[in-house]
PDB file of C-alpha atoms in Angstrom:
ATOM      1  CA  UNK V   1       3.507  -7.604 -48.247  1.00 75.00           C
ATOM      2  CA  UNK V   2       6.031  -5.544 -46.456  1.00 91.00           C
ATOM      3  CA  UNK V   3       5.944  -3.826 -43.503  1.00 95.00           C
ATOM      4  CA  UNK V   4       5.233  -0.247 -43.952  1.00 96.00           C
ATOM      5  CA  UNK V   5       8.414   1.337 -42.633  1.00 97.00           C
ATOM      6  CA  UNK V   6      10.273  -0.948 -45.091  1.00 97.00           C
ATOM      7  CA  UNK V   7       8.336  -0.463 -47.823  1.00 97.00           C
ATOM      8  CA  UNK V   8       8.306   3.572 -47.161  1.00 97.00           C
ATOM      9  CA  UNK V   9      12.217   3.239 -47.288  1.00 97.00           C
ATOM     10  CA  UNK V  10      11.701   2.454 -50.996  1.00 97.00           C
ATOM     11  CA  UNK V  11       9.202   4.571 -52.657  1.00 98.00           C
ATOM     12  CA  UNK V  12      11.708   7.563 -50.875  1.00 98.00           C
ATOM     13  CA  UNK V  13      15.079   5.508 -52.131  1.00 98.00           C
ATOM     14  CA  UNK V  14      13.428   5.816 -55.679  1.00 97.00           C
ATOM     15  CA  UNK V  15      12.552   9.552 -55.381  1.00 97.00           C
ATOM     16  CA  UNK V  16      15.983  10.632 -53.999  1.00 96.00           C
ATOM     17  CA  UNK V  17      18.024   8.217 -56.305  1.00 96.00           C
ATOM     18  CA  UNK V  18      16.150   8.990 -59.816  1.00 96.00           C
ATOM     19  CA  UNK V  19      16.113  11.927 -61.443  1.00 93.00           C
ATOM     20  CA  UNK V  20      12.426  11.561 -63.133  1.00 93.00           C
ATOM     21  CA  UNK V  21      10.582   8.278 -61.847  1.00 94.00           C
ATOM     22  CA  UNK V  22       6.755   7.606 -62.254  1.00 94.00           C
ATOM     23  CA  UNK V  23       4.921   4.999 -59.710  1.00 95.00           C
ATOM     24  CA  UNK V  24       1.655   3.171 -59.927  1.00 95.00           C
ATOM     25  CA  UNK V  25       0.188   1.480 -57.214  1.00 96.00           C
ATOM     26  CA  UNK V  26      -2.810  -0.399 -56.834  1.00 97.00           C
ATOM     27  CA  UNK V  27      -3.476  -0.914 -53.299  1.00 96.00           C
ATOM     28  CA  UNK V  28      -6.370  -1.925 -50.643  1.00 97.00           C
ATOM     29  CA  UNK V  29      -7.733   0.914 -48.535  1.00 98.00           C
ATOM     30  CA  UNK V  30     -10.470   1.276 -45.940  1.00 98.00           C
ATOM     31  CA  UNK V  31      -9.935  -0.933 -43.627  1.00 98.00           C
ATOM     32  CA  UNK V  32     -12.406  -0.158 -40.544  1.00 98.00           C
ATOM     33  CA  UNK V  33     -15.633   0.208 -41.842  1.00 97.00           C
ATOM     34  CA  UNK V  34     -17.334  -3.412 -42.093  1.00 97.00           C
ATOM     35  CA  UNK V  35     -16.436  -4.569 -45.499  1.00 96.00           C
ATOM     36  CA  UNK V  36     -12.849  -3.855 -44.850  1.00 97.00           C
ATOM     37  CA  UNK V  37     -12.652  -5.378 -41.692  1.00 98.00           C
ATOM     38  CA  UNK V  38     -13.899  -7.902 -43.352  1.00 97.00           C
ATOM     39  CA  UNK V  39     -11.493  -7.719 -46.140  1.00 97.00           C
ATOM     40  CA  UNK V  40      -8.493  -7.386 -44.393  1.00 97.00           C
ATOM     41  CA  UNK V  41      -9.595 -10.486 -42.203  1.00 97.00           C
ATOM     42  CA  UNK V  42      -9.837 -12.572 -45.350  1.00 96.00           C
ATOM     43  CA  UNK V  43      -6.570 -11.861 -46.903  1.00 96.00           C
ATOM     44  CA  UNK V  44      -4.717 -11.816 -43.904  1.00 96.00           C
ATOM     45  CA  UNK V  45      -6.237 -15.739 -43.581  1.00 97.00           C
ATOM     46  CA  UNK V  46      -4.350 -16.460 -47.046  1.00 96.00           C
ATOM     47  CA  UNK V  47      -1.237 -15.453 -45.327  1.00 95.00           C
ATOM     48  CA  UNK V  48      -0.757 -11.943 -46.478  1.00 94.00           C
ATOM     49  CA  UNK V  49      -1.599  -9.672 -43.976  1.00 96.00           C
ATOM     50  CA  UNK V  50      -1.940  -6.032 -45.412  1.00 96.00           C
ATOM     51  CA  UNK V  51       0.541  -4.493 -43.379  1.00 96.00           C
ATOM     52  CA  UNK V  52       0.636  -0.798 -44.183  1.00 96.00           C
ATOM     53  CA  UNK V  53      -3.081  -0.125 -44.372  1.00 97.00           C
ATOM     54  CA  UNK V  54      -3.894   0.455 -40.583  1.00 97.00           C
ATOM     55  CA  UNK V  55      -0.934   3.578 -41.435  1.00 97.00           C
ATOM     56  CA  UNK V  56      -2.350   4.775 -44.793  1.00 98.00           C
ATOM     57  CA  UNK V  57      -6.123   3.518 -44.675  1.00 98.00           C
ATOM     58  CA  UNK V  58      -7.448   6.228 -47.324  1.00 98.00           C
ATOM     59  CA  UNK V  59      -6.676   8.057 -50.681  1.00 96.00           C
ATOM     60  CA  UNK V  60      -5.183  10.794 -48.535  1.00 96.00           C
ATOM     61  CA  UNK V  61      -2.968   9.384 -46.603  1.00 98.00           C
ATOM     62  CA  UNK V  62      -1.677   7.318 -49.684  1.00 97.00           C
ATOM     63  CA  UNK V  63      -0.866  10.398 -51.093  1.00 96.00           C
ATOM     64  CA  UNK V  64       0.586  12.069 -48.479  1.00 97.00           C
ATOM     65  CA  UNK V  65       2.763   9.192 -48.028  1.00 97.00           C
ATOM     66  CA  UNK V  66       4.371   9.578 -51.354  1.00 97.00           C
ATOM     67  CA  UNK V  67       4.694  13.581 -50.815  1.00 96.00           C
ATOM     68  CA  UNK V  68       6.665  12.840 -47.468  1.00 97.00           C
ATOM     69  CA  UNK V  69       8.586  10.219 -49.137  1.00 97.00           C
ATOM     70  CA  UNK V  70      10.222  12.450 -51.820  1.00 95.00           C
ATOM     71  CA  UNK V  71       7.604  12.350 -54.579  1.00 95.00           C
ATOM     72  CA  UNK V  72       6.255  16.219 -56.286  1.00 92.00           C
ATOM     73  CA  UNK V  73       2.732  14.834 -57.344  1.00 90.00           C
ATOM     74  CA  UNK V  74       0.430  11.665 -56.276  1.00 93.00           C
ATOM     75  CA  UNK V  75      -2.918  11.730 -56.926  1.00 92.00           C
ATOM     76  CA  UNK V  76      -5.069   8.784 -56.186  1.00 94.00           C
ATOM     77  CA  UNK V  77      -8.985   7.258 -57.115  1.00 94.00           C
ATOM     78  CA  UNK V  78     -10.544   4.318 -55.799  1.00 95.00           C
ATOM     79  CA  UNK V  79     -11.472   1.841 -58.712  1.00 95.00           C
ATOM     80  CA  UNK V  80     -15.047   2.407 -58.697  1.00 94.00           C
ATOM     81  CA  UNK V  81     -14.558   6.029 -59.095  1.00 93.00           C
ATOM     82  CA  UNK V  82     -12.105   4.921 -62.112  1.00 90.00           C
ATOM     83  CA  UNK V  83     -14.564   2.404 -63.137  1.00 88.00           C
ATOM     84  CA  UNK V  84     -17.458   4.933 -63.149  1.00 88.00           C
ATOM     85  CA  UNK V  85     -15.967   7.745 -64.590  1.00 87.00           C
ATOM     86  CA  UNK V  86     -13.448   6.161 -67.107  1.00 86.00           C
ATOM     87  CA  UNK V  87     -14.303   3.520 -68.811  1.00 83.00           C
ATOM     88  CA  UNK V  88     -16.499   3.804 -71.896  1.00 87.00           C
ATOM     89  CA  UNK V  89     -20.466   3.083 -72.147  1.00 89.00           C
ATOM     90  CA  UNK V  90     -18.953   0.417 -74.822  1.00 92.00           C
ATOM     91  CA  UNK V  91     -16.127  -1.418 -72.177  1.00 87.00           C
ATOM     92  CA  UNK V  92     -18.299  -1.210 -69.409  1.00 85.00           C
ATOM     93  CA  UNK V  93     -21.285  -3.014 -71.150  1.00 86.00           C
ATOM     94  CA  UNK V  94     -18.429  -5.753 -72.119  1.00 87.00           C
ATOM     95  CA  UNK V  95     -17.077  -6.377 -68.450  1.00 79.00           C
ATOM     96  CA  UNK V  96     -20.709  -6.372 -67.453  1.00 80.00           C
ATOM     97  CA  UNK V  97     -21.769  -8.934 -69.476  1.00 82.00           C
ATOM     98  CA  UNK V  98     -18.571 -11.455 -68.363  1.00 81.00           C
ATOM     99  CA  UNK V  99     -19.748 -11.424 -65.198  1.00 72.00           C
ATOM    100  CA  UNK V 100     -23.623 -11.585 -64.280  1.00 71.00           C
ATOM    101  CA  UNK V 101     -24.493  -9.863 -61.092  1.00 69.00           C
ATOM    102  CA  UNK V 102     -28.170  -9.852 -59.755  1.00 72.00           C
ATOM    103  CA  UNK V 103     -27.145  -6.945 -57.777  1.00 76.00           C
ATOM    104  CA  UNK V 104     -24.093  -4.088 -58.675  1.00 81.00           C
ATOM    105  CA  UNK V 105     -23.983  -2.621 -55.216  1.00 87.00           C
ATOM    106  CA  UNK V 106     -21.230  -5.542 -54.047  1.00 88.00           C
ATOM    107  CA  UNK V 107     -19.587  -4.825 -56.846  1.00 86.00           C
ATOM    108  CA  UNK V 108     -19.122  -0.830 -56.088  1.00 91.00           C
ATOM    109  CA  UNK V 109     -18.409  -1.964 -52.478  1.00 94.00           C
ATOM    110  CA  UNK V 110     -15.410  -3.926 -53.164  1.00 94.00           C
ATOM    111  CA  UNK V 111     -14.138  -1.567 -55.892  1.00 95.00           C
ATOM    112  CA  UNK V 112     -14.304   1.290 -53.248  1.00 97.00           C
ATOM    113  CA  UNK V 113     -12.100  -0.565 -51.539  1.00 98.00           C
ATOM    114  CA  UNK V 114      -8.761  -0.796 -53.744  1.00 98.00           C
ATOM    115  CA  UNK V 115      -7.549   2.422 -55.207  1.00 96.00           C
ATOM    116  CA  UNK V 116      -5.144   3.419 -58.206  1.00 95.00           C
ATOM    117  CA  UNK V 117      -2.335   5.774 -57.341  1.00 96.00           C
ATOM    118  CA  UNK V 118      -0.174   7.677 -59.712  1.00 94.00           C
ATOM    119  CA  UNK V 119       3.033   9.590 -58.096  1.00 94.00           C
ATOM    120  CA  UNK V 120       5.929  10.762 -60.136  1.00 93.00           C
ATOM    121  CA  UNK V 121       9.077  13.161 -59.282  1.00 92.00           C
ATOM    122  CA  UNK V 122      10.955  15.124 -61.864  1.00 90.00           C
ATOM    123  CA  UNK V 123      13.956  16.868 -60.835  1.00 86.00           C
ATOM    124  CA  UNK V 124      15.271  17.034 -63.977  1.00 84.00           C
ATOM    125  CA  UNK V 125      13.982  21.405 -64.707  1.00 68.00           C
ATOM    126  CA  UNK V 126      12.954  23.699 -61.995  1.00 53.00           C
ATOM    127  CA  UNK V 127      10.482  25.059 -60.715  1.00 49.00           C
ATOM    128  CA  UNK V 128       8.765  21.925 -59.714  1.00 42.00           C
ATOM    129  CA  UNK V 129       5.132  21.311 -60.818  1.00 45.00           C
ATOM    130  CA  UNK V 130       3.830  22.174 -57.847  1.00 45.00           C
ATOM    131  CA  UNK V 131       5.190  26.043 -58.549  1.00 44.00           C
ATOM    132  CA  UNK V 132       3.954  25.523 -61.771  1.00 40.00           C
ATOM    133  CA  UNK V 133       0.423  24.551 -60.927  1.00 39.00           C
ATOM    134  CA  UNK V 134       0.758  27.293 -58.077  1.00 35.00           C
ATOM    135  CA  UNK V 135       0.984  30.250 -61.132  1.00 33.00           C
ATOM    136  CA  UNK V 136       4.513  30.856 -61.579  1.00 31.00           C
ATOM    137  CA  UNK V 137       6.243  31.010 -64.582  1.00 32.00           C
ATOM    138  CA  UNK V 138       9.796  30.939 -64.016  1.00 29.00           C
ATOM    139  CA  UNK V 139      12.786  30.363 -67.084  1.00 31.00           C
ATOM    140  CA  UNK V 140      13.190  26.755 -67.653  1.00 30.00           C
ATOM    141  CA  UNK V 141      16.469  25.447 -65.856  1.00 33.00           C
ATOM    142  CA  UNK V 142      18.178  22.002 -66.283  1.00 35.00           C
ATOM    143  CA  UNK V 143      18.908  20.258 -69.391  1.00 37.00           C
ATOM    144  CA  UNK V 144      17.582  21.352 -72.743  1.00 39.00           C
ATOM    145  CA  UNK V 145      18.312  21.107 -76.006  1.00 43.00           C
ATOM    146  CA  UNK V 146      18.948  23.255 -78.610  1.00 48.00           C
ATOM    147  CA  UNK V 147      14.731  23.422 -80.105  1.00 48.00           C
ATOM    148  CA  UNK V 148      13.590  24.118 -76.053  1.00 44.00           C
ATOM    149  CA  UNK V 149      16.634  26.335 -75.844  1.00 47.00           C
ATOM    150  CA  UNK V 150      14.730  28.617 -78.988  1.00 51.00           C
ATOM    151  CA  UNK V 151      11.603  28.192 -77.825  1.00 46.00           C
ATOM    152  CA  UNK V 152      12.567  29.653 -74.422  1.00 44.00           C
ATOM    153  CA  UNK V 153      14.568  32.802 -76.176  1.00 52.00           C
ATOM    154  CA  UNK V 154      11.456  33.483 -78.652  1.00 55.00           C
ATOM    155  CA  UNK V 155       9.475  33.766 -75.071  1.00 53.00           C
ATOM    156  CA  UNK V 156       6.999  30.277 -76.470  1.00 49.00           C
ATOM    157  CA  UNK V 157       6.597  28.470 -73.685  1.00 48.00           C
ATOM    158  CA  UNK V 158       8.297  25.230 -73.167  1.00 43.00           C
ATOM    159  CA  UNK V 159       6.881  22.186 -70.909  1.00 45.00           C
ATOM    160  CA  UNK V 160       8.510  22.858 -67.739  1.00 45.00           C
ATOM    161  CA  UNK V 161       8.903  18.484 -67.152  1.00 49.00           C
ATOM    162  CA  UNK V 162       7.886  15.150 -68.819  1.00 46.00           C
ATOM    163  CA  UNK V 163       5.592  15.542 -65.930  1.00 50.00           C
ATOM    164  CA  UNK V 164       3.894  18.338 -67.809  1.00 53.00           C
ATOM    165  CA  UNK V 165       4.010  16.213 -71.320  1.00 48.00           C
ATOM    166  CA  UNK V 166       2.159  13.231 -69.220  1.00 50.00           C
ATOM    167  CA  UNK V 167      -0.364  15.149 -67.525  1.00 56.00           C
ATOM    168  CA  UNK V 168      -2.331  13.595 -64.771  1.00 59.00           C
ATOM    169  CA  UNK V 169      -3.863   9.956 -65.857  1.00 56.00           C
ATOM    170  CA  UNK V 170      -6.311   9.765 -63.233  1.00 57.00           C
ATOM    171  CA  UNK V 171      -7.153  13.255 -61.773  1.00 54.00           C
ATOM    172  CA  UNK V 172     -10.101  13.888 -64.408  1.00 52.00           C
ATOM    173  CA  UNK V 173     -12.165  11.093 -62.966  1.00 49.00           C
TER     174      UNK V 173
END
């Protein structure tokens, strides 16, 4: 575990020094209230003391991080939101039965605890996808070939990014 101005000095080095870049994270979060406390206690007793979660204890503040750091887009769920929302009936009933539980509500706990973040930068076309999502609908600029180039002249509209092709993994939950 690094210490968070280290570690911030890399998620920006990768958003200023690639064109398009995509970055998953799967991180601890909400450290104060008394599972966390507790949580953070027992991993910091392994020897890994979670260094940046005091600074980014919550799905916000992940994301912001990321937006400050360079990146056009983060969004950000806590696994039992992912859990609840999308995973089949079919999966879930599987994982279920691996583990017996008397009681689901430790379960939920700890999953609220560790989120799943998705940022990604693509400064490969203008406007970004944050004017895009904002309503306008500028000309594509950047690199295209010669089908987008066609597509563009016969007034179709052409995905603006590979950001737009991907979508957003983890915003529907």
């Amino acid at each position: 575990y690094m210490e968070p101005e280290h570690s911030d000095r890399v998620i920006e080095w990768i958003a200023s020094t690639l064109s398009q870049a995509a970055f998953v994270l799967y991180e601890q979060i909400l450290p104060s209230d008394p599972f966390g406390k507790i949580m953070v206690r027992n991993i910091a007793s392994r020897g890994c003391p979670l260094k940046s979660i005091a600074m980014y204890p919550g799905l916000e503040e992940m994301c912001e991080r990321f937006r400050t750091q360079g990146w056009q887009w983060a969004v950000a769920k806590d696994m039992d939101v992912l859990y609840k929302h999308m995973l089949d009936r079919e999966e879930k009933a599987r994982t279920e039965r691996l583990e017996m539980f008397d009681e689901f509500e430790e379960w939920h706990l700890l999953m609220q605890h560790y989120c799943l973040l998705f940022a990604a930068v693509d400064r490969t076309t203008t406007p970004t996808m944050a004017g895009r999502r904002a309503g306008t609908d500028a000309k594509v600029d950047g690199p295209q070939n010669e089908d987008t180039q066609a597509q563009h002249e016969r007034g179709q509209r052409v995905p603006l990014s590979w950001l737009e092709a991907v979508g957003d993994p983890i915003a529907q939950a």
